[in-house]
Amino acid sequence: PMKAEFKKVRRILVRGVNWVGDTILSYPTVQRLKTAFPDCHLAVLIPNHLIDLWKTFPYVDEIIPFEKNSLGTVWRDLEISHSLKKRRFDLAIILPRSFRSAFQIYLARIPIRIGYKEGRSFFLTHPIQRREEVLRIHRIHYYQRLIEPLEVPEGGASPKIFLREEDRKWAEQYLRNLDILNGKFLIGLNPGATYGLAKCWSPSRFGELGRRLSENWKASVIIFGRREERPIAKEILDHLKGGGY
């Protein structure tokens, strides 16, 4: 059963992560929170470049964006904290493990503050250890560990992106223009990463994977990426020998 201190919660803040991929992997945690507290107001505090990823997510009631480049100033921290304090949150889940993310929530005087310790226990009411086994689990479960003190029911582990109808129509038209809306399996590869090749699988391996998918599953393979990742995409396409886009 849920502890008495958590049963009184009416307003929840989730300090979201800072990157696109991590945001999607945090969806199940936020969904479980909202499902466990359906009558609560749930807000996310996020960098403004991630707004579009949260706009269509149905388990959030409010999006509080901030300028990520401004986080380096104490004055900006105080502004954010003052804004949060006026909203009178009861509970905050801090997904990032940075000092600053916990400091902002502490300044907002939110009564219950949950996050990984990481040398910032003073700012948290419920610090959680990042033990060795936590570092080995999938990122989805890594974030869900942070809501274990709430004893919320288990939920689905697979993240789902909710699209607007206009996004679906745009994608359908784009695929039609490529002439690949033909009933085949459609598989996307995104081989790049924010900090470059050090975090990436080898393009030759992506190419081999794409080739096998194309041959064995008769699949169409689409490569996604940023403009500066075009050389990587070209190398993969060379392996696919006409089986990719």
Coordinates of C-alpha atoms in Angstrom, one line a residue:
P1 CA 0.0 0.0 0.0
M2 CA 1.1 3.6 -0.7
K3 CA 2.5 5.5 2.3
A4 CA 0.3 8.2 3.8
E5 CA 2.7 11.0 2.8
F6 CA 2.2 10.1 -0.9
K7 CA -1.6 9.7 -0.7
K8 CA -1.9 13.5 0.0
V9 CA -0.1 14.4 -3.2
R10 CA -2.2 16.6 -5.6
R11 CA 0.4 18.3 -7.8
I12 CA 3.4 16.5 -9.3
L13 CA 6.5 17.9 -11.1
V14 CA 8.8 15.7 -13.2
R15 CA 12.1 17.3 -14.0
G16 CA 12.6 15.8 -17.5
V17 CA 15.8 14.8 -19.1
N18 CA 17.7 16.9 -21.6
W19 CA 18.0 14.7 -24.7
V20 CA 15.5 13.4 -27.3
G21 CA 16.3 9.7 -26.9
D22 CA 16.3 9.8 -23.1
T23 CA 13.0 11.7 -23.2
I24 CA 11.3 8.9 -25.1
L25 CA 12.8 6.3 -22.7
S26 CA 11.3 8.3 -19.7
Y27 CA 7.8 8.2 -21.1
P28 CA 6.8 4.9 -19.3
T29 CA 7.8 6.4 -15.9
V30 CA 5.7 9.5 -16.5
Q31 CA 2.8 7.3 -17.7
R32 CA 3.0 5.2 -14.6
L33 CA 3.0 8.3 -12.4
K34 CA -0.1 9.7 -14.0
T35 CA -1.9 6.4 -14.0
A36 CA -1.2 6.0 -10.3
F37 CA -2.3 9.6 -9.6
P38 CA -5.0 10.1 -12.2
D39 CA -6.6 13.1 -10.3
C40 CA -3.3 14.9 -9.8
H41 CA -2.0 17.7 -11.9
L42 CA 1.2 16.5 -13.5
A43 CA 3.7 18.9 -15.0
V44 CA 7.1 18.4 -16.7
L45 CA 10.0 20.8 -16.5
I46 CA 12.0 20.5 -19.7
P47 CA 14.5 22.2 -22.0
N48 CA 12.5 24.1 -24.6
H49 CA 13.9 22.2 -27.6
L50 CA 11.9 19.1 -26.3
I51 CA 8.5 20.8 -26.2
D52 CA 7.2 19.0 -29.3
L53 CA 8.0 15.6 -27.8
W54 CA 5.7 16.4 -24.8
K55 CA 2.9 18.3 -26.5
T56 CA 1.2 15.2 -27.8
F57 CA 2.0 13.0 -24.7
P58 CA -1.5 12.5 -23.1
Y59 CA -0.2 11.8 -19.6
V60 CA 1.0 15.3 -18.9
D61 CA -1.2 18.3 -17.9
E62 CA 1.4 21.1 -18.1
I63 CA 4.7 21.7 -19.9
I64 CA 7.1 24.1 -18.2
P65 CA 9.9 24.9 -20.7
F66 CA 13.2 26.6 -20.0
E67 CA 16.2 27.8 -22.0
K68 CA 18.8 25.2 -21.6
N69 CA 21.7 27.6 -22.4
S70 CA 20.6 29.8 -19.5
L71 CA 21.0 27.1 -16.9
G72 CA 24.5 28.2 -16.1
T73 CA 23.5 31.3 -14.2
V74 CA 22.3 31.3 -10.6
W75 CA 19.8 34.1 -11.5
R76 CA 18.2 31.8 -14.0
D77 CA 18.0 29.0 -11.4
L78 CA 16.3 31.4 -9.0
E79 CA 13.8 32.5 -11.7
I80 CA 12.9 28.9 -12.5
S81 CA 12.6 28.0 -8.8
H82 CA 10.4 31.0 -8.1
S83 CA 8.1 30.0 -10.9
L84 CA 7.9 26.5 -9.6
K85 CA 7.3 27.6 -6.0
K86 CA 4.2 29.6 -7.1
R87 CA 2.8 26.5 -8.6
R88 CA 2.8 24.8 -5.2
F89 CA 3.9 21.3 -6.2
D90 CA 3.7 18.5 -3.6
L91 CA 6.1 16.0 -5.2
A92 CA 9.0 16.2 -7.6
I93 CA 10.7 13.4 -9.5
I94 CA 14.1 14.5 -10.7
L95 CA 15.2 12.3 -13.7
P96 CA 18.6 13.9 -14.5
R97 CA 21.4 13.3 -12.0
S98 CA 23.0 16.7 -12.3
F99 CA 23.6 18.9 -9.3
R100 CA 21.7 21.8 -10.9
S101 CA 18.5 19.9 -11.6
A102 CA 18.2 19.0 -7.9
F103 CA 19.2 22.5 -6.7
Q104 CA 16.4 24.1 -8.7
I105 CA 13.8 21.8 -7.2
Y106 CA 15.2 22.3 -3.7
L107 CA 15.0 26.1 -4.0
A108 CA 11.3 25.7 -5.1
R109 CA 10.7 24.1 -1.6
I110 CA 8.7 21.2 -3.0
P111 CA 8.0 19.0 0.0
I112 CA 8.9 15.6 -1.5
R113 CA 11.9 15.5 -3.8
I114 CA 13.0 12.1 -5.2
G115 CA 16.2 11.6 -7.3
Y116 CA 19.4 9.7 -7.5
K117 CA 22.0 10.7 -4.9
E118 CA 25.0 11.6 -7.0
G119 CA 26.5 13.9 -4.3
R120 CA 23.3 16.0 -3.9
S121 CA 21.5 14.1 -1.1
F122 CA 21.1 17.4 0.8
F123 CA 18.7 18.6 -1.8
L124 CA 16.6 15.5 -1.8
T125 CA 14.1 14.1 0.7
H126 CA 14.2 10.6 -0.8
P127 CA 17.7 10.1 -2.3
I128 CA 18.1 6.8 -4.2
Q129 CA 21.4 5.0 -4.6
R130 CA 22.8 4.3 -8.1
R131 CA 24.0 0.9 -7.3
E132 CA 25.9 -1.3 -9.7
E133 CA 22.8 -3.3 -10.7
V134 CA 21.0 0.0 -11.5
L135 CA 23.7 1.0 -13.9
R136 CA 23.3 -2.3 -15.8
I137 CA 19.6 -2.2 -16.4
H138 CA 17.9 -0.7 -19.4
R139 CA 17.4 3.1 -19.3
I140 CA 13.6 2.7 -19.2
H141 CA 13.9 0.7 -15.9
Y142 CA 16.6 3.0 -14.7
Y143 CA 14.1 5.9 -14.7
Q144 CA 11.3 3.8 -13.2
R145 CA 13.5 3.0 -10.2
L146 CA 12.9 6.6 -9.2
I147 CA 9.2 6.1 -8.6
E148 CA 9.6 2.8 -6.6
P149 CA 9.3 4.7 -3.2
L150 CA 5.8 5.7 -4.3
E151 CA 4.8 2.0 -4.6
V152 CA 2.9 2.7 -7.8
P153 CA 1.5 -0.3 -9.8
E154 CA 3.6 -1.9 -12.5
G155 CA 3.0 -0.5 -16.0
G156 CA 4.0 -1.1 -19.6
A157 CA 7.7 -0.8 -20.2
S158 CA 7.5 0.1 -23.9
P159 CA 7.5 3.8 -24.8
K160 CA 5.1 5.1 -27.3
I161 CA 5.3 8.3 -29.3
F162 CA 1.9 9.9 -29.9
L163 CA 1.7 11.7 -33.2
R164 CA -0.5 14.5 -34.4
E165 CA -2.7 13.7 -37.4
E166 CA -0.8 16.3 -39.5
D167 CA 2.4 14.4 -38.7
R168 CA 1.0 11.1 -39.9
K169 CA -0.3 12.7 -43.1
W170 CA 3.1 14.3 -43.8
A171 CA 4.9 11.0 -43.2
E172 CA 2.4 9.1 -45.4
Q173 CA 2.9 11.6 -48.3
Y174 CA 6.7 11.5 -47.9
L175 CA 6.7 7.6 -48.1
R176 CA 4.4 7.8 -51.1
N177 CA 6.8 10.1 -52.8
L178 CA 9.6 7.5 -52.2
D179 CA 7.2 4.9 -53.7
I180 CA 7.6 2.6 -50.7
L181 CA 4.0 2.4 -49.4
N182 CA 3.8 -1.1 -50.9
G183 CA 2.9 -3.3 -48.0
K184 CA 6.6 -4.2 -47.2
F185 CA 8.0 -4.1 -43.7
L186 CA 9.3 -0.5 -43.2
I187 CA 12.3 -0.3 -40.9
G188 CA 14.1 2.9 -39.8
L189 CA 17.8 3.2 -38.8
N190 CA 19.1 6.2 -36.9
P191 CA 22.9 5.6 -36.8
G192 CA 24.0 9.0 -35.5
A193 CA 24.5 10.4 -31.9
T194 CA 24.9 13.8 -30.4
Y195 CA 28.5 13.4 -29.4
G196 CA 29.6 11.7 -32.6
L197 CA 31.1 8.3 -33.5
A198 CA 32.3 7.4 -30.0
K199 CA 28.7 6.6 -29.1
C200 CA 27.8 5.0 -32.4
W201 CA 27.7 1.5 -33.8
S202 CA 29.9 1.1 -36.9
P203 CA 28.2 2.1 -40.2
S204 CA 29.4 -1.2 -41.7
R205 CA 27.4 -3.0 -39.0
F206 CA 24.3 -0.9 -39.6
G207 CA 24.8 -1.7 -43.3
E208 CA 25.0 -5.4 -42.7
L209 CA 21.9 -5.3 -40.5
G210 CA 20.0 -3.4 -43.1
R211 CA 21.1 -5.8 -45.8
R212 CA 19.9 -8.8 -43.9
L213 CA 16.6 -7.2 -43.1
S214 CA 16.1 -6.3 -46.7
E215 CA 17.0 -9.7 -47.9
N216 CA 15.4 -11.9 -45.3
W217 CA 12.3 -9.9 -44.5
K218 CA 12.0 -8.2 -47.8
A219 CA 12.0 -4.9 -45.8
S220 CA 12.5 -1.4 -47.0
V221 CA 15.1 0.4 -44.9
I222 CA 15.0 4.2 -44.3
I223 CA 18.0 6.0 -42.7
F224 CA 17.3 9.0 -40.4
G225 CA 19.8 11.6 -39.3
R226 CA 21.1 15.1 -39.2
R227 CA 22.6 16.9 -42.2
E228 CA 26.1 16.4 -40.8
E229 CA 25.5 12.6 -40.6
R230 CA 25.1 12.2 -44.3
P231 CA 28.5 10.6 -44.8
I232 CA 27.5 7.9 -42.3
A233 CA 24.2 7.4 -44.1
K234 CA 26.0 7.2 -47.5
E235 CA 28.3 4.5 -46.2
I236 CA 25.3 2.5 -44.9
L237 CA 23.5 2.9 -48.2
D238 CA 26.6 1.6 -50.0
H239 CA 26.3 -1.7 -48.0
L240 CA 22.5 -1.9 -48.8
K241 CA 23.2 -1.7 -52.6
G242 CA 19.9 0.0 -53.5
G243 CA 17.9 -1.5 -50.6
G244 CA 17.6 1.6 -48.6
Y245 CA 16.5 5.3 -48.6

